Amino acid sequence: MDSEAVKKAIIKQVQLESNMNNAKQLIEKINENCFQRCVPKPGSTLSSSESTCATSCMEKYMAAWNLVNASYVKRIQQEVHNNGFAT
Amino acid sequence: MDSVPNISPNELERLTDQDKAELRQFIGNETQRAKIQTQTHSMTEICWTKCIPASSKGNKLDSSEQSCLANCVDRFLDLNLATLKHLSSLRN
């Protein structure tokens, strides 16, 4: 491999690991929060209403994540613009 | 999953100075992105608890939930800044 190929391989590897890490954190949070919400009293099986609740909880949690991320990035940009200072 | 070729120490030595500098820049940006994502995970959890009630129906966030989340992020960061400001005033 030449320098260019080595560089590209490193970039690819870092991006892959970073995306995996982010997905892992998200799945963990979804599990915790949606289990808390949708399975108040664990029974002998996961009922169909519990699994319906979990599906909609998951979709909403991901939408909330995207919205929080967008608001956060916007705020950072404002802070940088106003004070040259990031939180 | 995509397979990525293994990079040996020997191959790292082939990097030109310019590519090394580009990689440093890239790693710096990725580190920043990862920090923001981690902070997003923590704020999403906090604001989820505050803004999305257990009675919330459907697969989508409604508009009041959306504005609650946006306000939650901004006020959380306000408090964060206020805390830092107060702490630094105590030090003086």
mmCIF file of C-alpha atoms in Angstrom:
data_model
loop_
_atom_site.group_PDB
_atom_site.id
_atom_site.type_symbol
_atom_site.label_atom_id
_atom_site.label_comp_id
_atom_site.label_asym_id
_atom_site.label_seq_id
_atom_site.Cartn_x
_atom_site.Cartn_y
_atom_site.Cartn_z
ATOM 1 C CA MET A 1 0.000 0.000 0.000
ATOM 2 C CA ASP A 2 1.191 3.520 -0.734
ATOM 3 C CA SER A 3 0.716 6.491 1.593
ATOM 4 C CA GLU A 4 -2.665 7.407 0.103
ATOM 5 C CA ALA A 5 -4.008 3.864 0.542
ATOM 6 C CA VAL A 6 -2.735 3.628 4.125
ATOM 7 C CA LYS A 7 -4.359 6.964 4.954
ATOM 8 C CA LYS A 8 -7.679 5.907 3.426
ATOM 9 C CA ALA A 9 -7.627 2.592 5.272
ATOM 10 C CA ILE A 10 -7.041 4.353 8.606
ATOM 11 C CA ILE A 11 -9.842 6.833 7.960
ATOM 12 C CA LYS A 12 -12.223 4.019 7.055
ATOM 13 C CA GLN A 13 -11.323 2.024 10.152
ATOM 14 C CA VAL A 14 -11.772 5.017 12.474
ATOM 15 C CA GLN A 15 -15.149 5.893 10.955
ATOM 16 C CA LEU A 16 -16.310 2.314 11.253
ATOM 17 C CA GLU A 17 -15.364 2.080 14.914
ATOM 18 C CA SER A 18 -16.818 5.473 15.699
ATOM 19 C CA ASN A 19 -20.162 4.600 14.071
ATOM 20 C CA MET A 20 -20.267 1.238 15.823
ATOM 21 C CA ASN A 21 -19.571 2.907 19.142
ATOM 22 C CA ASN A 22 -22.335 5.455 18.615
ATOM 23 C CA ALA A 23 -24.826 2.769 17.577
ATOM 24 C CA LYS A 24 -23.911 0.709 20.659
ATOM 25 C CA GLN A 25 -24.538 3.640 22.987
ATOM 26 C CA LEU A 26 -27.861 4.379 21.300
ATOM 27 C CA ILE A 27 -29.063 0.762 21.508
ATOM 28 C CA GLU A 28 -28.121 0.630 25.187
ATOM 29 C CA LYS A 29 -30.089 3.812 25.972
ATOM 30 C CA ILE A 30 -33.102 2.668 23.929
ATOM 31 C CA ASN A 31 -33.145 -0.660 25.759
ATOM 32 C CA GLU A 32 -32.942 0.953 29.177
ATOM 33 C CA ASN A 33 -35.490 3.695 28.592
ATOM 34 C CA CYS A 34 -38.003 1.693 26.571
ATOM 35 C CA PHE A 35 -37.845 -1.285 28.906
ATOM 36 C CA GLN A 36 -38.505 1.056 31.798
ATOM 37 C CA ARG A 37 -41.439 2.557 29.937
ATOM 38 C CA CYS A 38 -42.998 -0.402 28.164
ATOM 39 C CA VAL A 39 -42.510 -3.298 30.584
ATOM 40 C CA PRO A 40 -43.656 -1.956 33.962
ATOM 41 C CA LYS A 41 -44.305 -5.463 35.375
ATOM 42 C CA PRO A 42 -42.334 -8.166 33.534
ATOM 43 C CA GLY A 43 -44.538 -11.208 32.956
ATOM 44 C CA SER A 44 -43.659 -14.692 31.730
ATOM 45 C CA THR A 45 -43.538 -13.502 28.098
ATOM 46 C CA LEU A 46 -43.238 -10.185 26.278
ATOM 47 C CA SER A 47 -46.865 -9.366 25.482
ATOM 48 C CA SER A 48 -47.918 -7.994 22.101
ATOM 49 C CA SER A 49 -48.853 -4.641 23.650
ATOM 50 C CA GLU A 50 -45.420 -4.462 25.268
ATOM 51 C CA SER A 51 -43.679 -5.134 21.986
ATOM 52 C CA THR A 52 -45.864 -2.602 20.125
ATOM 53 C CA CYS A 53 -44.993 -0.068 22.824
ATOM 54 C CA ALA A 54 -41.287 -0.912 22.453
ATOM 55 C CA THR A 55 -41.380 -0.373 18.686
ATOM 56 C CA SER A 56 -42.980 3.054 18.922
ATOM 57 C CA CYS A 57 -40.763 3.959 21.887
ATOM 58 C CA MET A 58 -37.687 3.112 19.830
ATOM 59 C CA GLU A 59 -38.812 5.209 16.866
ATOM 60 C CA LYS A 60 -39.552 8.149 19.136
ATOM 61 C CA TYR A 61 -36.294 7.762 21.024
ATOM 62 C CA MET A 62 -34.307 7.910 17.779
ATOM 63 C CA ALA A 63 -36.289 10.967 16.644
ATOM 64 C CA ALA A 64 -35.562 12.574 20.031
ATOM 65 C CA TRP A 65 -31.845 11.776 19.670
ATOM 66 C CA ASN A 66 -31.703 13.452 16.261
ATOM 67 C CA LEU A 67 -33.549 16.503 17.516
ATOM 68 C CA VAL A 68 -31.362 16.836 20.617
ATOM 69 C CA ASN A 69 -28.229 16.449 18.495
ATOM 70 C CA ALA A 70 -29.392 19.126 16.038
ATOM 71 C CA SER A 71 -30.276 21.550 18.874
ATOM 72 C CA TYR A 72 -26.941 20.894 20.557
ATOM 73 C CA VAL A 73 -24.903 21.458 17.383
ATOM 74 C CA LYS A 74 -26.850 24.648 16.676
ATOM 75 C CA ARG A 75 -26.158 25.927 20.186
ATOM 76 C CA ILE A 76 -22.444 25.129 19.936
ATOM 77 C CA GLN A 77 -22.286 27.090 16.680
ATOM 78 C CA GLN A 78 -24.049 30.046 18.325
ATOM 79 C CA GLU A 79 -21.673 29.991 21.298
ATOM 80 C CA VAL A 80 -18.656 29.821 19.026
ATOM 81 C CA HIS A 81 -20.047 32.659 16.953
ATOM 82 C CA ASN A 82 -20.847 34.859 19.973
ATOM 83 C CA ASN A 83 -17.857 34.280 22.209
ATOM 84 C CA GLY A 84 -15.462 32.048 20.372
ATOM 85 C CA PHE A 85 -16.152 29.679 23.245
ATOM 86 C CA ALA A 86 -17.593 26.168 22.981
ATOM 87 C CA THR A 87 -19.371 24.352 25.793
ATOM 88 C CA MET B 1 -19.781 -5.243 7.646
ATOM 89 C CA ASP B 2 -17.096 -3.740 5.424
ATOM 90 C CA SER B 3 -13.765 -5.422 5.778
ATOM 91 C CA VAL B 4 -10.827 -3.160 6.418
ATOM 92 C CA PRO B 5 -7.315 -4.320 5.621
ATOM 93 C CA ASN B 6 -5.000 -4.561 8.582
ATOM 94 C CA ILE B 7 -2.324 -1.927 8.695
ATOM 95 C CA SER B 8 1.113 -2.965 9.838
ATOM 96 C CA PRO B 9 3.580 -0.631 11.593
ATOM 97 C CA ASN B 10 5.725 -1.049 8.515
ATOM 98 C CA GLU B 11 2.985 0.426 6.346
ATOM 99 C CA LEU B 12 2.463 3.346 8.730
ATOM 100 C CA GLU B 13 5.997 4.408 7.980
ATOM 101 C CA ARG B 14 5.046 4.901 4.354
ATOM 102 C CA LEU B 15 2.768 7.824 5.253
ATOM 103 C CA THR B 16 4.009 11.113 3.853
ATOM 104 C CA ASP B 17 4.222 14.124 6.171
ATOM 105 C CA GLN B 18 1.273 15.689 4.406
ATOM 106 C CA ASP B 19 -0.889 12.582 4.881
ATOM 107 C CA LYS B 20 0.179 12.415 8.529
ATOM 108 C CA ALA B 21 -0.984 16.002 9.016
ATOM 109 C CA GLU B 22 -4.287 15.239 7.284
ATOM 110 C CA LEU B 23 -4.806 12.230 9.537
ATOM 111 C CA ARG B 24 -4.139 14.294 12.654
ATOM 112 C CA GLN B 25 -6.746 16.778 11.507
ATOM 113 C CA PHE B 26 -9.199 13.968 10.756
ATOM 114 C CA ILE B 27 -8.670 12.310 14.163
ATOM 115 C CA GLY B 28 -9.146 15.680 15.889
ATOM 116 C CA ASN B 29 -12.468 16.199 14.108
ATOM 117 C CA GLU B 30 -13.628 12.660 14.828
ATOM 118 C CA THR B 31 -12.760 13.049 18.508
ATOM 119 C CA GLN B 32 -14.831 16.220 18.635
ATOM 120 C CA ARG B 33 -17.720 14.478 16.870
ATOM 121 C CA ALA B 34 -17.559 11.540 19.297
ATOM 122 C CA LYS B 35 -17.649 13.906 22.305
ATOM 123 C CA ILE B 36 -20.709 15.686 20.925
ATOM 124 C CA GLN B 37 -22.425 12.359 20.283
ATOM 125 C CA THR B 38 -21.725 11.134 23.806
ATOM 126 C CA GLN B 39 -23.094 14.372 25.260
ATOM 127 C CA THR B 40 -26.130 13.979 22.959
ATOM 128 C CA HIS B 41 -26.777 10.507 24.413
ATOM 129 C CA SER B 42 -26.755 11.879 27.921
ATOM 130 C CA MET B 43 -28.985 14.886 27.136
ATOM 131 C CA THR B 44 -31.413 12.745 25.115
ATOM 132 C CA GLU B 45 -31.945 10.550 28.164
ATOM 133 C CA ILE B 46 -32.445 13.515 30.497
ATOM 134 C CA CYS B 47 -34.817 15.315 28.122
ATOM 135 C CA TRP B 48 -36.670 12.128 27.158
ATOM 136 C CA THR B 49 -37.620 11.652 30.807
ATOM 137 C CA LYS B 50 -38.752 15.272 31.108
ATOM 138 C CA CYS B 51 -40.509 15.766 27.754
ATOM 139 C CA ILE B 52 -41.959 12.440 26.585
ATOM 140 C CA PRO B 53 -44.603 11.228 29.033
ATOM 141 C CA ALA B 54 -45.404 7.534 29.374
ATOM 142 C CA SER B 55 -48.837 8.343 27.937
ATOM 143 C CA SER B 56 -47.255 9.626 24.689
ATOM 144 C CA LYS B 57 -48.944 7.872 21.746
ATOM 145 C CA GLY B 58 -47.916 7.013 18.200
ATOM 146 C CA ASN B 59 -44.572 6.518 16.478
ATOM 147 C CA LYS B 60 -43.749 10.182 16.035
ATOM 148 C CA LEU B 61 -43.005 13.068 18.380
ATOM 149 C CA ASP B 62 -45.781 15.645 18.439
ATOM 150 C CA SER B 63 -45.005 19.349 18.122
ATOM 151 C CA SER B 64 -45.180 20.083 21.852
ATOM 152 C CA GLU B 65 -42.774 17.214 22.533
ATOM 153 C CA GLN B 66 -40.437 18.567 19.874
ATOM 154 C CA SER B 67 -40.380 22.065 21.303
ATOM 155 C CA CYS B 68 -39.965 20.683 24.820
ATOM 156 C CA LEU B 69 -36.882 18.739 23.678
ATOM 157 C CA ALA B 70 -35.351 21.782 21.973
ATOM 158 C CA ASN B 71 -35.973 23.941 25.077
ATOM 159 C CA CYS B 72 -34.651 21.176 27.316
ATOM 160 C CA VAL B 73 -31.314 21.142 25.458
ATOM 161 C CA ASP B 74 -30.993 24.927 25.553
ATOM 162 C CA ARG B 75 -31.869 25.248 29.238
ATOM 163 C CA PHE B 76 -29.602 22.352 30.166
ATOM 164 C CA LEU B 77 -26.718 24.130 28.442
ATOM 165 C CA ASP B 78 -27.699 27.464 30.058
ATOM 166 C CA LEU B 79 -27.457 25.801 33.442
ATOM 167 C CA ASN B 80 -24.157 24.248 32.482
ATOM 168 C CA LEU B 81 -22.755 27.687 31.606
ATOM 169 C CA ALA B 82 -24.287 29.290 34.703
ATOM 170 C CA THR B 83 -22.650 26.650 36.895
ATOM 171 C CA LEU B 84 -19.244 27.292 35.348
ATOM 172 C CA LYS B 85 -19.712 31.027 35.702
ATOM 173 C CA HIS B 86 -20.723 30.776 39.349
ATOM 174 C CA LEU B 87 -17.824 28.453 40.141
ATOM 175 C CA SER B 88 -15.338 30.803 38.562
ATOM 176 C CA SER B 89 -16.806 33.739 40.533
ATOM 177 C CA LEU B 90 -16.280 31.747 43.758
ATOM 178 C CA ARG B 91 -12.654 31.258 42.890
ATOM 179 C CA ASN B 92 -12.003 34.998 42.598
#
